[in-house]
Amino acid sequence: MADLRQVWVFLQAYEKDLALLHEGLSVSIRTEAFPQESFDGRVDFVAGTLDPATRTVRLRATVDNRSERLKPGMFVKGRVDVPKLVEAKLVQVVPEGALQTLEGRTTLFVQVGSGVFERRFVEVGHSFEGFTEILSGIKAGDVIVSEGSFVLKSEFAKASLAEDH
């Protein structure tokens, strides 16, 4: 005999959302069997590993089920309430095509004068939809080379080889 007044609900969350998820967050559960009804609970476990096939992490929530409408084996949809960011964070992003690897480091080329470019080693963050976040190495207002950066890379590599001889 089981007490179903509180149940565990297992959810899958995408890898990209992992930084927002932690124990204690509120959860709202819905099911097709009772589409007008919502069941409230809290995340009480976030798995330590990702499923390599689905790139998701498993969450467990303890959900109030005093009505005993939720049954073991039901498919549900969950909404985890994550706190809103108080302040939006501005980030610098560049097109992925602007990034090159030079001397084993991620590099951007910055225009410093008419036809004059310098290389900048940069630290990158997240990539999304063709753009990459730049954590350090350039500042707002820098004019970066977004097309033709491979040509500049070749020129820098050629000049480096000439200096070595």
Coordinates of N, CA and C in Angstrom, one line a residue:
M1 N 0.8 -1.2 0.0 CA 0.0 0.0 0.0 C 0.9 1.2 0.0
A2 N 0.6 2.2 -0.8 CA 1.4 3.4 -1.0 C 0.6 4.7 -0.6
D3 N 1.3 5.6 0.0 CA 0.7 6.9 0.3 C 1.0 7.8 -0.8
L4 N 0.0 8.2 -1.6 CA 0.2 9.0 -2.8 C -0.1 10.5 -2.6
R5 N -0.2 10.9 -1.3 CA -0.5 12.3 -1.1 C 0.6 13.3 -1.4
Q6 N 1.8 12.7 -1.5 CA 3.0 13.4 -2.0 C 3.7 12.4 -2.9
V7 N 4.1 12.9 -4.1 CA 4.7 12.0 -5.1 C 6.0 12.6 -5.6
W8 N 6.9 11.8 -6.1 CA 8.1 12.2 -6.8 C 7.7 12.3 -8.2
V9 N 8.1 13.4 -8.8 CA 8.0 13.6 -10.3 C 9.4 13.8 -10.9
F10 N 9.7 13.0 -11.9 CA 11.0 13.1 -12.5 C 10.8 13.9 -13.8
L11 N 11.7 14.8 -14.0 CA 11.7 15.7 -15.2 C 13.0 15.7 -15.9
Q12 N 13.1 16.0 -17.1 CA 14.3 16.1 -17.9 C 14.5 17.6 -18.2
A13 N 15.6 18.1 -18.0 CA 15.9 19.5 -18.3 C 17.1 19.6 -19.3
Y14 N 17.1 20.5 -20.2 CA 18.1 20.6 -21.2 C 19.4 21.1 -20.5
E15 N 20.5 20.7 -21.1 CA 21.9 21.0 -20.6 C 22.0 22.5 -20.6
K16 N 21.5 23.3 -21.5 CA 21.7 24.7 -21.6 C 21.0 25.4 -20.4
D17 N 20.1 24.8 -19.7 CA 19.4 25.3 -18.6 C 20.0 25.0 -17.2
L18 N 21.0 24.1 -17.2 CA 21.6 23.6 -16.0 C 22.0 24.6 -15.0
A19 N 22.6 25.7 -15.5 CA 23.1 26.8 -14.6 C 22.0 27.4 -13.8
L20 N 20.8 27.3 -14.3 CA 19.7 28.0 -13.6 C 19.0 27.1 -12.6
L21 N 19.3 25.8 -12.6 CA 18.6 24.8 -11.8 C 19.3 24.4 -10.5
H22 N 18.5 24.3 -9.5 CA 19.1 23.9 -8.2 C 17.9 23.4 -7.3
E23 N 18.3 22.8 -6.2 CA 17.3 22.3 -5.3 C 16.6 23.5 -4.6
G24 N 15.3 23.3 -4.4 CA 14.5 24.3 -3.7 C 13.6 25.1 -4.6
L25 N 13.9 25.0 -5.9 CA 13.0 25.8 -6.9 C 11.6 25.3 -6.9
S26 N 10.7 26.2 -7.1 CA 9.3 25.8 -7.2 C 9.0 25.1 -8.6
V27 N 8.1 24.2 -8.6 CA 7.7 23.5 -9.8 C 6.2 23.4 -9.9
S28 N 5.7 23.6 -11.1 CA 4.3 23.4 -11.4 C 4.2 22.3 -12.4
I29 N 3.3 21.3 -12.1 CA 3.2 20.1 -12.9 C 1.8 20.1 -13.5
R30 N 1.7 19.7 -14.8 CA 0.5 19.6 -15.5 C 0.5 18.2 -16.2
T31 N -0.7 17.7 -16.4 CA -0.9 16.4 -17.0 C -2.1 16.5 -18.0
E32 N -2.0 15.7 -19.0 CA -3.2 15.6 -20.0 C -4.4 15.1 -19.4
A33 N -4.3 14.3 -18.4 CA -5.5 13.7 -17.7 C -6.3 14.8 -17.0
F34 N -5.6 15.8 -16.5 CA -6.3 16.9 -15.8 C -5.8 18.2 -16.3
P35 N -6.1 18.6 -17.5 CA -5.4 19.8 -18.1 C -5.7 21.1 -17.4
Q36 N -6.8 21.2 -16.7 CA -7.1 22.5 -16.0 C -6.5 22.6 -14.7
E37 N -5.8 21.5 -14.2 CA -5.3 21.5 -12.9 C -3.8 21.5 -12.9
S38 N -3.2 22.2 -11.9 CA -1.8 22.3 -11.7 C -1.4 21.8 -10.3
F39 N -0.3 21.1 -10.3 CA 0.2 20.4 -9.0 C 1.5 21.1 -8.7
D40 N 1.6 21.6 -7.5 CA 2.8 22.4 -7.0 C 3.8 21.5 -6.2
G41 N 5.0 21.8 -6.4 CA 6.1 21.1 -5.7 C 7.4 21.8 -5.7
R42 N 8.4 21.1 -5.2 CA 9.8 21.7 -5.2 C 10.8 20.8 -5.7
V43 N 11.8 21.3 -6.4 CA 12.9 20.5 -6.9 C 13.7 20.0 -5.6
D44 N 13.9 18.7 -5.5 CA 14.7 18.3 -4.3 C 15.9 17.5 -4.7
F45 N 16.1 17.3 -6.0 CA 17.3 16.6 -6.5 C 17.6 17.0 -7.9
V46 N 18.9 17.3 -8.2 CA 19.4 17.6 -9.6 C 20.5 16.6 -9.8
A47 N 20.3 15.7 -10.8 CA 21.3 14.7 -11.1 C 22.7 15.3 -11.4
G48 N 23.7 14.5 -11.1 CA 25.1 14.9 -11.3 C 25.6 14.6 -12.6
T49 N 24.9 13.9 -13.5 CA 25.3 13.5 -14.8 C 24.3 13.9 -15.8
L50 N 24.7 14.0 -17.1 CA 23.8 14.2 -18.2 C 23.6 12.9 -18.9
D51 N 22.4 12.8 -19.5 CA 22.2 11.6 -20.4 C 22.9 12.0 -21.7
P52 N 23.9 11.2 -22.1 CA 24.6 11.6 -23.4 C 23.8 11.5 -24.6
A53 N 22.7 10.7 -24.6 CA 21.9 10.6 -25.8 C 21.0 11.8 -26.0
T54 N 20.4 12.3 -24.9 CA 19.4 13.4 -25.0 C 20.0 14.7 -24.6
R55 N 21.2 14.7 -24.0 CA 21.8 15.9 -23.5 C 20.9 16.6 -22.5
T56 N 20.3 15.8 -21.6 CA 19.4 16.4 -20.6 C 19.9 15.9 -19.2
V57 N 19.5 16.6 -18.2 CA 19.8 16.2 -16.8 C 18.5 15.9 -16.1
R58 N 18.5 14.9 -15.2 CA 17.3 14.5 -14.6 C 17.1 15.3 -13.3
L59 N 15.8 15.8 -13.1 CA 15.4 16.5 -11.9 C 14.4 15.7 -11.2
R60 N 14.4 15.8 -9.9 CA 13.3 15.1 -9.1 C 12.6 16.2 -8.3
A61 N 11.3 16.2 -8.3 CA 10.5 17.2 -7.5 C 9.6 16.4 -6.6
T62 N 9.4 16.9 -5.4 CA 8.4 16.3 -4.5 C 7.1 17.2 -4.7
V63 N 6.0 16.6 -5.1 CA 4.8 17.3 -5.5 C 3.7 16.9 -4.6
D64 N 2.9 18.0 -4.2 CA 1.7 17.8 -3.4 C 0.6 17.1 -4.3
N65 N 0.1 16.0 -3.8 CA -0.9 15.2 -4.5 C -2.0 14.8 -3.6
R66 N -2.5 15.7 -2.7 CA -3.5 15.4 -1.7 C -4.8 14.8 -2.4
S67 N -5.0 15.3 -3.7 CA -6.2 14.9 -4.4 C -6.0 13.5 -5.0
E68 N -4.8 13.0 -4.9 CA -4.4 11.7 -5.4 C -4.7 11.5 -6.9
R69 N -4.7 12.6 -7.7 CA -5.0 12.5 -9.1 C -3.7 12.1 -9.9
L70 N -2.6 12.5 -9.4 CA -1.3 12.0 -10.1 C -1.1 10.5 -9.7
K71 N -0.9 9.8 -10.8 CA -0.7 8.3 -10.6 C 0.7 7.9 -11.0
P72 N 1.3 6.9 -10.4 CA 2.6 6.4 -10.9 C 2.6 6.0 -12.3
G73 N 3.6 6.5 -13.1 CA 3.7 6.1 -14.5 C 3.1 7.1 -15.4
M74 N 2.4 8.2 -14.9 CA 1.8 9.2 -15.8 C 2.9 10.0 -16.4
F75 N 2.6 10.5 -17.6 CA 3.5 11.5 -18.3 C 3.0 12.9 -17.9
V76 N 3.9 13.7 -17.5 CA 3.6 15.1 -17.1 C 4.5 16.1 -17.8
K77 N 4.1 17.3 -17.7 CA 5.0 18.4 -18.1 C 5.2 19.3 -16.9
G78 N 6.4 19.7 -16.7 CA 6.8 20.6 -15.5 C 7.3 21.9 -15.9
R79 N 7.0 22.9 -15.1 CA 7.6 24.2 -15.3 C 8.3 24.6 -14.0
V80 N 9.6 24.8 -14.1 CA 10.4 25.1 -13.0 C 10.5 26.6 -13.0
D81 N 10.2 27.2 -11.8 CA 10.3 28.7 -11.7 C 11.7 29.1 -11.3
V82 N 12.4 29.7 -12.2 CA 13.7 30.1 -11.9 C 13.7 31.6 -11.6
P83 N 14.5 32.1 -10.7 CA 14.5 33.5 -10.3 C 14.8 34.4 -11.5
K84 N 14.2 35.5 -11.6 CA 14.5 36.5 -12.7 C 15.8 37.2 -12.3
L85 N 16.6 37.5 -13.4 CA 17.8 38.2 -13.1 C 17.4 39.6 -12.8
V86 N 18.0 40.2 -11.7 CA 17.7 41.5 -11.3 C 18.2 42.5 -12.3
E87 N 19.3 42.2 -12.8 CA 20.0 43.2 -13.7 C 20.5 42.4 -14.9
A88 N 20.1 42.9 -16.1 CA 20.6 42.3 -17.3 C 22.1 42.5 -17.5
K89 N 22.8 41.5 -17.9 CA 24.2 41.6 -18.1 C 24.5 41.8 -19.5
L90 N 25.2 42.8 -19.9 CA 25.6 43.0 -21.3 C 26.8 42.2 -21.5
V91 N 26.8 41.5 -22.7 CA 28.0 40.7 -23.0 C 28.5 41.1 -24.4
Q92 N 29.7 40.9 -24.7 CA 30.3 41.2 -26.0 C 30.3 39.9 -26.7
V93 N 29.8 39.9 -28.0 CA 29.7 38.8 -28.8 C 30.3 39.1 -30.2
V94 N 30.9 38.1 -30.8 CA 31.4 38.3 -32.2 C 30.9 37.1 -33.0
P95 N 30.8 37.3 -34.3 CA 30.5 36.1 -35.2 C 31.5 35.0 -35.0
E96 N 31.1 33.8 -35.0 CA 32.0 32.7 -34.8 C 33.1 32.7 -35.9
G97 N 32.8 33.2 -37.1 CA 33.8 33.2 -38.2 C 34.9 34.2 -37.9
A98 N 34.8 35.1 -37.0 CA 35.8 36.0 -36.7 C 36.9 35.4 -35.9
L99 N 36.6 34.3 -35.2 CA 37.6 33.7 -34.3 C 38.5 32.8 -35.1
Q100 N 39.8 32.9 -34.7 CA 40.8 32.0 -35.3 C 41.7 31.4 -34.2
T101 N 42.4 30.4 -34.5 CA 43.3 29.8 -33.5 C 44.8 30.1 -34.0
L102 N 45.5 30.8 -33.2 CA 46.9 31.1 -33.5 C 47.8 30.8 -32.3
E103 N 48.8 30.1 -32.5 CA 49.7 29.7 -31.5 C 48.9 28.9 -30.4
G104 N 47.9 28.2 -30.8 CA 47.2 27.4 -29.9 C 46.2 28.2 -29.0
R105 N 46.0 29.4 -29.3 CA 45.1 30.3 -28.6 C 44.0 30.9 -29.5
T106 N 42.8 31.1 -28.9 CA 41.7 31.8 -29.6 C 42.1 33.2 -29.8
T107 N 42.0 33.7 -31.1 CA 42.4 35.0 -31.5 C 41.4 35.7 -32.3
L108 N 41.3 37.0 -32.1 CA 40.6 38.0 -32.9 C 41.5 39.0 -33.5
F109 N 41.2 39.5 -34.6 CA 42.0 40.6 -35.2 C 41.2 41.9 -35.1
V110 N 41.9 42.9 -34.6 CA 41.3 44.2 -34.3 C 41.9 45.2 -35.2
Q111 N 41.1 46.1 -35.8 CA 41.6 47.1 -36.6 C 42.0 48.3 -35.7
V112 N 43.3 48.7 -35.8 CA 43.8 49.8 -35.0 C 44.2 51.0 -35.8
G113 N 44.1 50.9 -37.1 CA 44.3 52.0 -38.0 C 43.9 51.6 -39.4
S114 N 44.0 52.5 -40.3 CA 43.6 52.3 -41.7 C 44.5 51.2 -42.3
G115 N 43.9 50.0 -42.5 CA 44.7 48.9 -43.0 C 45.7 48.3 -42.0
V116 N 45.6 48.6 -40.7 CA 46.5 48.1 -39.7 C 45.7 47.3 -38.7
F117 N 46.1 46.1 -38.5 CA 45.4 45.2 -37.6 C 46.4 44.6 -36.6
E118 N 45.9 44.3 -35.4 CA 46.6 43.6 -34.4 C 45.9 42.4 -33.9
R119 N 46.6 41.4 -33.5 CA 45.9 40.2 -33.0 C 45.7 40.4 -31.5
R120 N 44.6 39.8 -31.1 CA 44.3 39.8 -29.7 C 43.9 38.4 -29.3
F121 N 44.6 37.9 -28.2 CA 44.2 36.6 -27.7 C 43.0 36.9 -26.8
V122 N 41.9 36.1 -27.0 CA 40.7 36.3 -26.2 C 40.3 35.1 -25.5
E123 N 39.5 35.3 -24.4 CA 38.9 34.2 -23.7 C 37.4 34.2 -24.1
V124 N 36.9 33.0 -24.5 CA 35.6 32.9 -25.0 C 34.7 32.3 -24.0
G125 N 33.4 32.6 -24.1 CA 32.4 32.0 -23.3 C 31.4 31.1 -24.1
H126 N 30.1 31.3 -23.9 CA 29.1 30.5 -24.6 C 29.0 30.9 -26.1
S127 N 28.6 29.9 -26.9 CA 28.3 30.1 -28.3 C 26.8 29.9 -28.5
F128 N 26.2 30.7 -29.4 CA 24.8 30.5 -29.6 C 24.4 31.1 -30.9
E129 N 23.8 30.3 -31.8 CA 23.3 30.8 -33.1 C 24.3 31.6 -33.9
G130 N 25.5 31.1 -34.0 CA 26.5 31.7 -34.8 C 27.4 32.8 -34.2
F131 N 27.1 33.0 -32.9 CA 27.9 34.1 -32.2 C 28.6 33.5 -31.0
T132 N 29.7 34.1 -30.6 CA 30.4 33.6 -29.4 C 30.7 34.8 -28.5
E133 N 30.4 34.5 -27.2 CA 30.6 35.5 -26.2 C 32.2 35.7 -25.9
I134 N 32.6 36.9 -25.8 CA 34.0 37.2 -25.5 C 34.1 37.7 -24.1
L135 N 34.8 37.0 -23.2 CA 34.9 37.3 -21.8 C 36.0 38.3 -21.5
S136 N 37.1 38.2 -22.3 CA 38.2 39.2 -22.1 C 39.0 39.2 -23.4
G137 N 39.8 40.3 -23.6 CA 40.7 40.4 -24.7 C 40.3 41.6 -25.7
I138 N 39.1 42.0 -25.6 CA 38.7 43.2 -26.4 C 37.8 44.0 -25.5
K139 N 37.5 45.3 -26.0 CA 36.7 46.2 -25.2 C 35.6 46.7 -26.2
A140 N 34.6 47.2 -25.6 CA 33.5 47.8 -26.4 C 34.0 48.9 -27.3
G141 N 33.6 48.9 -28.5 CA 34.1 49.9 -29.5 C 35.2 49.4 -30.4
D142 N 35.9 48.3 -30.0 CA 37.0 47.7 -30.9 C 36.3 47.3 -32.2
V143 N 37.0 47.6 -33.3 CA 36.5 47.2 -34.6 C 37.2 45.8 -34.9
I144 N 36.5 44.8 -34.9 CA 37.0 43.5 -35.2 C 36.8 43.0 -36.6
V145 N 37.7 42.2 -37.1 CA 37.6 41.6 -38.4 C 36.7 40.4 -38.4
S146 N 35.5 40.5 -39.0 CA 34.6 39.4 -39.0 C 34.6 38.6 -40.3
E147 N 35.1 39.2 -41.4 CA 35.2 38.5 -42.6 C 36.6 38.6 -43.1
G148 N 37.3 37.6 -43.5 CA 38.6 37.6 -44.0 C 39.7 37.4 -42.9
S149 N 39.2 37.0 -41.7 CA 40.1 36.9 -40.6 C 41.1 35.7 -40.9
F150 N 40.7 34.8 -41.7 CA 41.6 33.7 -42.0 C 42.8 34.2 -42.8
V151 N 42.6 35.2 -43.7 CA 43.7 35.8 -44.5 C 44.7 36.4 -43.6
L152 N 44.1 37.2 -42.6 CA 45.0 37.9 -41.6 C 45.8 36.8 -40.8
K153 N 45.1 35.8 -40.4 CA 45.8 34.7 -39.7 C 47.0 34.2 -40.5
S154 N 46.8 33.9 -41.8 CA 47.8 33.4 -42.6 C 49.0 34.4 -42.7
E155 N 48.7 35.7 -42.8 CA 49.7 36.8 -42.9 C 50.5 36.8 -41.6
F156 N 49.8 36.7 -40.4 CA 50.5 36.7 -39.2 C 51.4 35.5 -39.0
A157 N 50.9 34.3 -39.5 CA 51.7 33.1 -39.4 C 52.9 33.2 -40.3
K158 N 52.7 33.7 -41.5 CA 53.9 33.9 -42.4 C 54.9 34.8 -41.8
A159 N 54.5 35.9 -41.2 CA 55.4 36.9 -40.6 C 56.2 36.2 -39.4
S160 N 55.5 35.4 -38.7 CA 56.1 34.7 -37.6 C 57.1 33.7 -38.0
L161 N 56.9 33.0 -39.1 CA 57.9 32.1 -39.7 C 59.1 32.8 -40.2
A162 N 58.9 34.0 -40.8 CA 60.0 34.8 -41.3 C 60.9 35.3 -40.2
E163 N 60.3 35.6 -39.0 CA 61.0 36.1 -37.9 C 61.9 35.0 -37.3
D164 N 61.4 33.7 -37.3 CA 62.1 32.6 -36.8 C 63.3 32.2 -37.6
H165 N 63.4 32.6 -38.8 CA 64.6 32.3 -39.7 C 65.6 33.4 -39.7

